[in-house]
Short mmCIF file of C-alpha atoms and ligand atoms in Angstrom, two decimals:
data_model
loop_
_atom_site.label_atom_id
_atom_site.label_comp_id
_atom_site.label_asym_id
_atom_site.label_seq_id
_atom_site.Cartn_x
_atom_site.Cartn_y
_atom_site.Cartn_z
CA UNK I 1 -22.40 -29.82 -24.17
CA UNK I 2 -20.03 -27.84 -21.67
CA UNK I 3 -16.58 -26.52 -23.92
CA UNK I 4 -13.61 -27.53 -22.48
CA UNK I 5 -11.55 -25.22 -20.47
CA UNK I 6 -8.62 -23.90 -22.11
CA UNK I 7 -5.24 -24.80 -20.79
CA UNK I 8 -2.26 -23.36 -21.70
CA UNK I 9 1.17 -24.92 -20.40
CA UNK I 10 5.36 -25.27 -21.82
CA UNK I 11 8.84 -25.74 -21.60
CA UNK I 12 11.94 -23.66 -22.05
CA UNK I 13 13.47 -25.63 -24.84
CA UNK I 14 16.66 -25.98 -23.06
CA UNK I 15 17.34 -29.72 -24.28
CA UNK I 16 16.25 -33.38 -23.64
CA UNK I 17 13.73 -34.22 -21.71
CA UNK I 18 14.81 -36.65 -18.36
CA UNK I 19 12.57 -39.07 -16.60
CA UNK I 20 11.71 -36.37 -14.38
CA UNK I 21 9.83 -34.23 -16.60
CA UNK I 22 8.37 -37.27 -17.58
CA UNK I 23 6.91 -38.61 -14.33
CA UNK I 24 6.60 -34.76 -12.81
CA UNK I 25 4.72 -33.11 -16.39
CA UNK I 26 4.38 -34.86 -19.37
CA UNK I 27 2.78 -37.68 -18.06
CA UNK I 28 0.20 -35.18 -16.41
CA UNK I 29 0.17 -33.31 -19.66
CA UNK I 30 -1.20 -35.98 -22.02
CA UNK I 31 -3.96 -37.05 -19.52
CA UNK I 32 -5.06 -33.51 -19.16
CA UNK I 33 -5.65 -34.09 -23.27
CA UNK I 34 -8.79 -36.09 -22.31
CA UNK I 35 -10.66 -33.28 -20.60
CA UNK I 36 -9.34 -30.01 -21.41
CA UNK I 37 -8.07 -28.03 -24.90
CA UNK I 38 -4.91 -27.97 -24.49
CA UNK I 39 -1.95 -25.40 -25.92
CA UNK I 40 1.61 -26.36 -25.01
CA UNK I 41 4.41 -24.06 -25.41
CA UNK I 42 7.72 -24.22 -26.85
CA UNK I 43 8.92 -21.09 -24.72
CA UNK I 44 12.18 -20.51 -27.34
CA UNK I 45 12.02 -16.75 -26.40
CA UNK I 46 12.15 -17.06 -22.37
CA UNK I 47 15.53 -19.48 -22.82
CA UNK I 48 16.78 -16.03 -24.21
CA UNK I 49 16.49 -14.42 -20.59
CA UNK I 50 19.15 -16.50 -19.25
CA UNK I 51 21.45 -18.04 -21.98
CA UNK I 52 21.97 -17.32 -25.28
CA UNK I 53 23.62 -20.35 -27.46
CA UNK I 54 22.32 -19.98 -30.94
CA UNK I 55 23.83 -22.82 -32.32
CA UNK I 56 22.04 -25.20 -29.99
CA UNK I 57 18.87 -23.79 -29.71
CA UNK I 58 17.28 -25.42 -32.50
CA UNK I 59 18.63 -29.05 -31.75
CA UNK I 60 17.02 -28.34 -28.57
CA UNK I 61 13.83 -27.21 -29.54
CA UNK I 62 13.79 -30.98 -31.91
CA UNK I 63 15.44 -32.68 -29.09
CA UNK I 64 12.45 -31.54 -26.65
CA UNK I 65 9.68 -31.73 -29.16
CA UNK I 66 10.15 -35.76 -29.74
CA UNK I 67 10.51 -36.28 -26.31
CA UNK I 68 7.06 -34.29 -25.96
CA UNK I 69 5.14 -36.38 -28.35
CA UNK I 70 7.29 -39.72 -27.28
CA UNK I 71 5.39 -38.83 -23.73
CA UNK I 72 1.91 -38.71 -25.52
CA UNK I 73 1.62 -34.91 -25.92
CA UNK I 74 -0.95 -35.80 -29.21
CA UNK I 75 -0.75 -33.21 -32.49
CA UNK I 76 -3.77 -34.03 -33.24
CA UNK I 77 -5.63 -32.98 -29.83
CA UNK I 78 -3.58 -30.24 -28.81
CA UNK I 79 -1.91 -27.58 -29.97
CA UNK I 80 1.50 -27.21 -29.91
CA UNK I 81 3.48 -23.28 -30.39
CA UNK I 82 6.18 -22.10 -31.30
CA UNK I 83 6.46 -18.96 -29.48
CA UNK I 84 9.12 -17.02 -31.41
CA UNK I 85 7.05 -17.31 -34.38
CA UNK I 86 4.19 -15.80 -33.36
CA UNK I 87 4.48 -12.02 -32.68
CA UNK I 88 1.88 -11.29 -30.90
CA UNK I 89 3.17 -12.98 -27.75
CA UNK I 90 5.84 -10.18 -27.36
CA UNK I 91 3.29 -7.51 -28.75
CA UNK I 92 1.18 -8.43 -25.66
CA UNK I 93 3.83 -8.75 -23.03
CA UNK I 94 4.89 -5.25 -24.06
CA UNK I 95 1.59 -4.27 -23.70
CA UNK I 96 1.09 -6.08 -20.01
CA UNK I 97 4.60 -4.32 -18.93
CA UNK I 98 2.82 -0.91 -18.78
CA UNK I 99 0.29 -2.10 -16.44
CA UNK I 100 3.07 -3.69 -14.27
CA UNK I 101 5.54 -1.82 -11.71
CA UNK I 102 9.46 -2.59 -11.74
CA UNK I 103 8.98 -2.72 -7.88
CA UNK I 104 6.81 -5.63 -8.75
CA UNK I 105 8.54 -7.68 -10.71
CA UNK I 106 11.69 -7.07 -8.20
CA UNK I 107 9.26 -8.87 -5.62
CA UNK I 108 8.42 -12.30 -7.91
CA UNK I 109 11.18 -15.04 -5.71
CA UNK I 110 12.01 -16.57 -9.01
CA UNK I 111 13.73 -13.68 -9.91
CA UNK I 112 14.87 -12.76 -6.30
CA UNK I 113 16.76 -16.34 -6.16
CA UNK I 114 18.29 -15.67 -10.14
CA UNK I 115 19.52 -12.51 -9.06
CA UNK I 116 21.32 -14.34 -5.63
CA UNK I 117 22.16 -17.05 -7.91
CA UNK I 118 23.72 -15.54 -10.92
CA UNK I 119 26.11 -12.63 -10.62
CA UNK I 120 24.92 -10.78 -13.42
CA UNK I 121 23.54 -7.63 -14.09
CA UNK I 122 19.73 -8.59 -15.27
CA UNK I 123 18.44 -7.65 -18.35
CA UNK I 124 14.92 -5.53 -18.87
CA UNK I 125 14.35 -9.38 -20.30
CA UNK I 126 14.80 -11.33 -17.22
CA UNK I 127 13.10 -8.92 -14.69
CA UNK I 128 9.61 -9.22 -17.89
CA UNK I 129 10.01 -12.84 -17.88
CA UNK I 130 6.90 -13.23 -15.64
CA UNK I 131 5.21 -10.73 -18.14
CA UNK I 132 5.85 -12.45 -21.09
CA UNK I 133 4.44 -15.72 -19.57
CA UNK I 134 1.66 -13.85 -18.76
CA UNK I 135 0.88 -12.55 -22.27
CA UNK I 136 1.79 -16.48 -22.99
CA UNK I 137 -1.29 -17.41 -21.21
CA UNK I 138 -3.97 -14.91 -21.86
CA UNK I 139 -3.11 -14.51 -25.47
CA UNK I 140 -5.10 -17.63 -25.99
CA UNK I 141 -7.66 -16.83 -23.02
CA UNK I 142 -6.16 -19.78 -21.11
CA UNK I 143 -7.74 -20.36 -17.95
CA UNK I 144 -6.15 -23.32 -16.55
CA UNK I 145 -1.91 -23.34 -16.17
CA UNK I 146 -0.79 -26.67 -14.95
CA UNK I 147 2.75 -25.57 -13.55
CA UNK I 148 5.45 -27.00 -11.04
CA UNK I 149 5.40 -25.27 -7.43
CA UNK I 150 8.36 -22.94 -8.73
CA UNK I 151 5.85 -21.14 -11.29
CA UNK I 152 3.41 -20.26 -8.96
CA UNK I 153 4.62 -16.69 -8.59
CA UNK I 154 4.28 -16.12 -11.96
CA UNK I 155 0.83 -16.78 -12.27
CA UNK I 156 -0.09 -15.07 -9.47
CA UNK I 157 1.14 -12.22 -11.60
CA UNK I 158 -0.84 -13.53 -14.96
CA UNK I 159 -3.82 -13.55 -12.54
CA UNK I 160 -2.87 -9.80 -11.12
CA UNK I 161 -2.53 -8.40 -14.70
CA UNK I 162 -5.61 -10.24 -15.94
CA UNK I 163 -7.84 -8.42 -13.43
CA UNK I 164 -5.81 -5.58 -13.92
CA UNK I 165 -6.51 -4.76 -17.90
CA UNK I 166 -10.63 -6.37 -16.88
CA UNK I 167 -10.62 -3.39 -14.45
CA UNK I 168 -9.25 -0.72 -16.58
CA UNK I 169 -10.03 -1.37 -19.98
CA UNK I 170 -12.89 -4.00 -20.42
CA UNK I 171 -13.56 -7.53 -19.48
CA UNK I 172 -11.34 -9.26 -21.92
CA UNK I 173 -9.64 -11.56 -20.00
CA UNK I 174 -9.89 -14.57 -17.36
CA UNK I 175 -7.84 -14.80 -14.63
CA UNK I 176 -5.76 -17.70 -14.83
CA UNK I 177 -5.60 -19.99 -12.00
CA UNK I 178 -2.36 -22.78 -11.84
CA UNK I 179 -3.19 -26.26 -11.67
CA UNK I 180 -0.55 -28.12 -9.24
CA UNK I 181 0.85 -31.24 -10.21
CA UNK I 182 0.92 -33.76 -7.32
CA UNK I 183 3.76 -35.80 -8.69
CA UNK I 184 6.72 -35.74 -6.46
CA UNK I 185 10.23 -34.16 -8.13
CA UNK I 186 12.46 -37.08 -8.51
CA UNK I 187 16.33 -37.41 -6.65
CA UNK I 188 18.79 -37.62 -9.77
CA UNK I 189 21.84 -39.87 -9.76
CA UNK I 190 23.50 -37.61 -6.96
CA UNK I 191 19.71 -37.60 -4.91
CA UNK I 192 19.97 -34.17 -5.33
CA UNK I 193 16.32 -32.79 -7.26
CA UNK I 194 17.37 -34.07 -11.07
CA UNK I 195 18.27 -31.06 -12.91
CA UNK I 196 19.58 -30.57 -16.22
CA UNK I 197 22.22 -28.39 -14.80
CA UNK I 198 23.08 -30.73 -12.24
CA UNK I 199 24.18 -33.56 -14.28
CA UNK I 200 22.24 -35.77 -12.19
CA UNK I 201 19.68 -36.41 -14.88
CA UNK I 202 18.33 -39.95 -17.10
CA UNK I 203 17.29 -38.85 -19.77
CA UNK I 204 14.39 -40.44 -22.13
CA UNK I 205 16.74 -40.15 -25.35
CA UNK I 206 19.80 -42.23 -23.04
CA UNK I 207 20.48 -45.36 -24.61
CA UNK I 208 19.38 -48.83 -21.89
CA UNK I 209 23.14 -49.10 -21.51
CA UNK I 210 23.90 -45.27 -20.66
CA UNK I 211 20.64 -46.09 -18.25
CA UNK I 212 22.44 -49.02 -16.32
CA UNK I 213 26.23 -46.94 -16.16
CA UNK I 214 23.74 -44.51 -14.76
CA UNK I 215 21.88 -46.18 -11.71
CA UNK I 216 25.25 -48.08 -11.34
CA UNK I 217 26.72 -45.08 -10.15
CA UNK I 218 24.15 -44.08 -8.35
CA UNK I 219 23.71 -42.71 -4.96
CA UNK I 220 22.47 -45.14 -2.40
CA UNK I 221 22.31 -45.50 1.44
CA UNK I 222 25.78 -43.68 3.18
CA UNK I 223 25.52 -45.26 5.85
CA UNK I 224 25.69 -48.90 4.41
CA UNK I 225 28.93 -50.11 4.20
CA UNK I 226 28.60 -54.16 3.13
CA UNK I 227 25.50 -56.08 1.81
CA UNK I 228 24.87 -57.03 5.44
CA UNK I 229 24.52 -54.35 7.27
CA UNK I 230 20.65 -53.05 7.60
CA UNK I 231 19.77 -50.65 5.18
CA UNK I 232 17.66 -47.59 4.54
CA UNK I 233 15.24 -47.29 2.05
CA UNK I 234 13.63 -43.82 2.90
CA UNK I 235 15.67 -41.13 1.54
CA UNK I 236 17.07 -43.65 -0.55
CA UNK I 237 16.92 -42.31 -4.42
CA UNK I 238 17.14 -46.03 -5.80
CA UNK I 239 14.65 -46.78 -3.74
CA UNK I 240 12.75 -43.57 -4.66
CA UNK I 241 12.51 -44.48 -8.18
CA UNK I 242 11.83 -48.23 -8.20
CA UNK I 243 8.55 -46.82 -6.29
CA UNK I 244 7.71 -45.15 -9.75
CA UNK I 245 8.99 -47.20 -12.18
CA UNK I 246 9.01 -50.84 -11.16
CA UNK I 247 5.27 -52.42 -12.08
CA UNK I 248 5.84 -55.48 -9.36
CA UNK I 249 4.62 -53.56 -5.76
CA UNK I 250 4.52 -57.29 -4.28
CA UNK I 251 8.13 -58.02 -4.90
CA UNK I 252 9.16 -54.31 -4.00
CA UNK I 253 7.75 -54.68 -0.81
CA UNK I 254 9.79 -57.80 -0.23
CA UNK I 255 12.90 -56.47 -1.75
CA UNK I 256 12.38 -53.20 0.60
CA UNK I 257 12.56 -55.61 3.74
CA UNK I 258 15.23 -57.71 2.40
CA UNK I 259 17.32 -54.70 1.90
CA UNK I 260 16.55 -53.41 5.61
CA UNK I 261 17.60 -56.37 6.77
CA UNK I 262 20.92 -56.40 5.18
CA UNK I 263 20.35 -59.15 3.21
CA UNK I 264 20.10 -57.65 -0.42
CA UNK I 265 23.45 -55.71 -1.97
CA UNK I 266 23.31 -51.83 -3.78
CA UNK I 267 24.28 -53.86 -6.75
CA UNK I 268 21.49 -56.31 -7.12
CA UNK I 269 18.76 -53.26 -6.44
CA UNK I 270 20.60 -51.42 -8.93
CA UNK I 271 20.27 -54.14 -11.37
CA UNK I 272 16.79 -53.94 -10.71
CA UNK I 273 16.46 -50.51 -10.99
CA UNK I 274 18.00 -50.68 -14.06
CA UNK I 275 16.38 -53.06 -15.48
CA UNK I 276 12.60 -51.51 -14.74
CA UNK I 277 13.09 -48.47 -16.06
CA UNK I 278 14.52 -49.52 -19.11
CA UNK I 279 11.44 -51.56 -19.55
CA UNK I 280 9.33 -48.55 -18.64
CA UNK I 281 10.81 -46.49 -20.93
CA UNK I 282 11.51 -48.82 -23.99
CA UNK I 283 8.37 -47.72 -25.67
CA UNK I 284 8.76 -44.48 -25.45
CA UNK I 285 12.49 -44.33 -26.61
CA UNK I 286 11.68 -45.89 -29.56
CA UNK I 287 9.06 -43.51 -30.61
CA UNK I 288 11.27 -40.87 -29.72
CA UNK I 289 14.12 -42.45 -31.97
CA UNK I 290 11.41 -42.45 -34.58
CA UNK I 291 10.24 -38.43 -34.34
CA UNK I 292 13.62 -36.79 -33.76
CA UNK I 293 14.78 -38.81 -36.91
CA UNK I 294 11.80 -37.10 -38.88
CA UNK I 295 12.55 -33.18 -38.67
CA UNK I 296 10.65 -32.47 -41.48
CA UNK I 297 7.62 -34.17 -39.72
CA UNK I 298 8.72 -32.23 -36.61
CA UNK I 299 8.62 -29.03 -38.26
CA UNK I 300 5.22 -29.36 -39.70
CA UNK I 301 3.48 -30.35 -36.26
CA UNK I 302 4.97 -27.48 -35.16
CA UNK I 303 3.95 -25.03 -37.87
CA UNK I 304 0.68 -26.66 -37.86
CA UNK I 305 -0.15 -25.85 -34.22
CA UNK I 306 1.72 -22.49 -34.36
CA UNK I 307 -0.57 -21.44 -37.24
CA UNK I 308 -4.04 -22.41 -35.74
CA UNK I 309 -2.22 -20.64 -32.68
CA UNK I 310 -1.55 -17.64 -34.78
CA UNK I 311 -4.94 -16.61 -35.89
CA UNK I 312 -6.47 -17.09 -32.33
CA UNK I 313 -3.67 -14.50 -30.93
CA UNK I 314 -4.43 -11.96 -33.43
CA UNK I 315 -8.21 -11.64 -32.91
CA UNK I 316 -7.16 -11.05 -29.18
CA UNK I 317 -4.49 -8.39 -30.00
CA UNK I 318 -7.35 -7.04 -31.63
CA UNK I 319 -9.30 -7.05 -29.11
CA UNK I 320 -6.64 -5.39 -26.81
CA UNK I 321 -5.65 -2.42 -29.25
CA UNK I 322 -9.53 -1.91 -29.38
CA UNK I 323 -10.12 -1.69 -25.94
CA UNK I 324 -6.78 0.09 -24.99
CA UNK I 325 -7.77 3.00 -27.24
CA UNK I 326 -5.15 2.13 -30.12
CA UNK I 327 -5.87 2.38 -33.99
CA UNK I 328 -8.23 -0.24 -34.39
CA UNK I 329 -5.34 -3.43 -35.64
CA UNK I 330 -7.14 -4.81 -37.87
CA UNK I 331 -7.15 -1.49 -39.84
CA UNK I 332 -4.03 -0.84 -39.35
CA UNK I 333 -2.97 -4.38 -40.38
CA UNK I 334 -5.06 -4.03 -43.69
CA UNK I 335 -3.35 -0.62 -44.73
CA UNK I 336 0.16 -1.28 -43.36
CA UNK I 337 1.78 -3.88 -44.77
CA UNK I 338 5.19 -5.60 -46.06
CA UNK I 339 5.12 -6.36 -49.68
CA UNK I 340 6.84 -9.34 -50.71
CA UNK I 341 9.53 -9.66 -53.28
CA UNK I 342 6.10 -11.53 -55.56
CA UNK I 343 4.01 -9.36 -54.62
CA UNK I 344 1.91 -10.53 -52.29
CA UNK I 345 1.32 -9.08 -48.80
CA UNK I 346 1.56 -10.47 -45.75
N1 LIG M 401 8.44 -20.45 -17.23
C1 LIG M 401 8.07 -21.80 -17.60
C2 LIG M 401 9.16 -22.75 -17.10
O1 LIG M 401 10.30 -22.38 -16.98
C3 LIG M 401 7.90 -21.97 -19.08
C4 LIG M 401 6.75 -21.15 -19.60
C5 LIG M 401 6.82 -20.11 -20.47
C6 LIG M 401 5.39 -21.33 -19.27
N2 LIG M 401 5.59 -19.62 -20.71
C7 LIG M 401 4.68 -20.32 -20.00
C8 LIG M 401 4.71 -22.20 -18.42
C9 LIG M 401 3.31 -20.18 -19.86
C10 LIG M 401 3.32 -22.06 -18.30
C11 LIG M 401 2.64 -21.06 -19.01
O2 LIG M 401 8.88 -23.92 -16.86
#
């Protein structure tokens, strides 16, 4: 039998997850559970690089994780980490960062673009980012990323520094290779790209009514100013969406012509909108109602996956401090260690 390849993916746990996360990644996410071992990442430590909010950051991180298993994202097939709680991410980025030049990571556009965007001074954090995703990756030997179009840079890098240590120190590592999704990014209310930070989003935990206010205020057509006059139905976000969330392609098709020929109003597509994607969605809301009202079950999924995680990341710091010509870690580990308050050593 062939193994599966190894996937490693995640999420900044900056909040809810909107409709389209859902149509652009999870939805890809828990198909990719049928053919490949996957690790998804709850990438608490990278939110740190831009915000810090420490009194949200753990709603978010239960806010995000029912949405993820809501979408299918399955416990019991994949593994799901907590980042923070495993050391040996940062132990390996801090490890990558001396094979990587600052004149580098000054190069990688998502950080050109922050850097326009945000008129801040950046933090040794924010310019490592990439690295830390990186050590993200290979820490579990991951050799498929399935990323949005933004990421690419970064594992470009991942693939750079994965050759990198190979040539220098040993053959340790594959080189990662990203795995496009071919969903499109969906217009939010405003048909700007939804974004959190926009406020243009629908999100999975929004109530059906907050989901009808919603597309009632969306965006439509400009240039339409009665029910009459011919419409347009590229371009057109309402329109953009019922093409991904309304089932009936026979009565789209008809409402699509109706519209162009002035004969349908915003309000009635709306409706329509409205009504499709709160049917779409209603299954997954309610298991999503169900897991963010269970914390404690939350918690141990999370603990469960970060554990298995755990003990694969430590053979391959191992590894590393082995081949990099550091006191062997596992000795180290064995004679170094913090004694508990009863005793026992961890
Ligand atoms: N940077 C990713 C994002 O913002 C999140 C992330 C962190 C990630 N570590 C990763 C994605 C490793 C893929 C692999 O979406």
């Amino acid at each position: 039998m062939m193994t599966k390849q190894r996937i490693l993916t995640g999420h900044r746990p900056t909040g809810p997850r909107h409709i389209g996360h859902l149509v652009g990644t999870l939805e890809t996410w828990a198909g990719l559970q049928d053919t490949h071992e996957c690790f998804f990442l709850v990438a608490d430590l990278h939110v740190l690089t831009t915000n810090y909010h420490p009194e949200h950051l753990q709603d978010n991180v239960r806010n995000m994780l029912a949405d993820w298993l809501a979408a299918g994202i399955d416990p019991n097939r994949s593994t799901i980490v907590l980042q923070s709680v495993i050391p040996e991410h940062a132990q390996l980025s801090l490890l990558f960062g001396m094979l990587t030049t600052v004149a580098r990571l000054e190069r990688v556009p998502t950080y050109k673009d922050q850097m326009r965007e945000l008129n801040l001074q950046p933090s040794t954090g924010l310019l490592t980012y990439p690295v830390l995703q990186t050590a993200d990756i290979l820490v579990y030997k991951a050799q498929v990323v399935p990323v949005g179009e933004d990421q690419l840079p970064h594992i470009e890098l991942a693939h750079e520094i994965a050759r990198r240590f190979n040539q220098t120190f040993g053959d340790i590592f594959p080189e990662p290779e990203a795995l496009l999704s071919n969903a499109p990014r969906l217009p939010g209310v405003d048909n700007r790209t939804m974004h959190t930070s926009y406020g243009n989003a629908i999100y999975l935990k929004d109530s059906p009514e907050e989901t009808t206010r919603k597309v009632m205020n969306m965006y439509t057509d400009p240039t339409r100013l009665r029910a009459t006059d011919p419409g347009h139905v590229e371009g057109n976000p309402v329109f953009t969406l019922l093409d991904v969330f309304h089932s009936n392609r026979t009565e789209l098709k008809e409402i699509k012509s109706r519209y162009e020929a002035g004969k349908i109003g915003d309000v009635e597509v709306k409706q329509l909108l409205a009504e499709s994607l709160n049917y779409y969605l209603a299954p997954l809301r309610e298991r999503r109602t169900s897991y963010y009202a269970q914390p404690s079950l939350l918690m141990e999924i999370l603990y469960s996956g970060t554990s298995h995680a755990r003990a694969i990341a430590r053979a391959t710091l191992e590894e590393v401090h082995e081949k990099m010509g550091l006191m062997h870690d596992r000795a180290l580990n064995e004679k170094v260690r913090i004694q508990q308050p009863n005793g026992a050593f961890c």
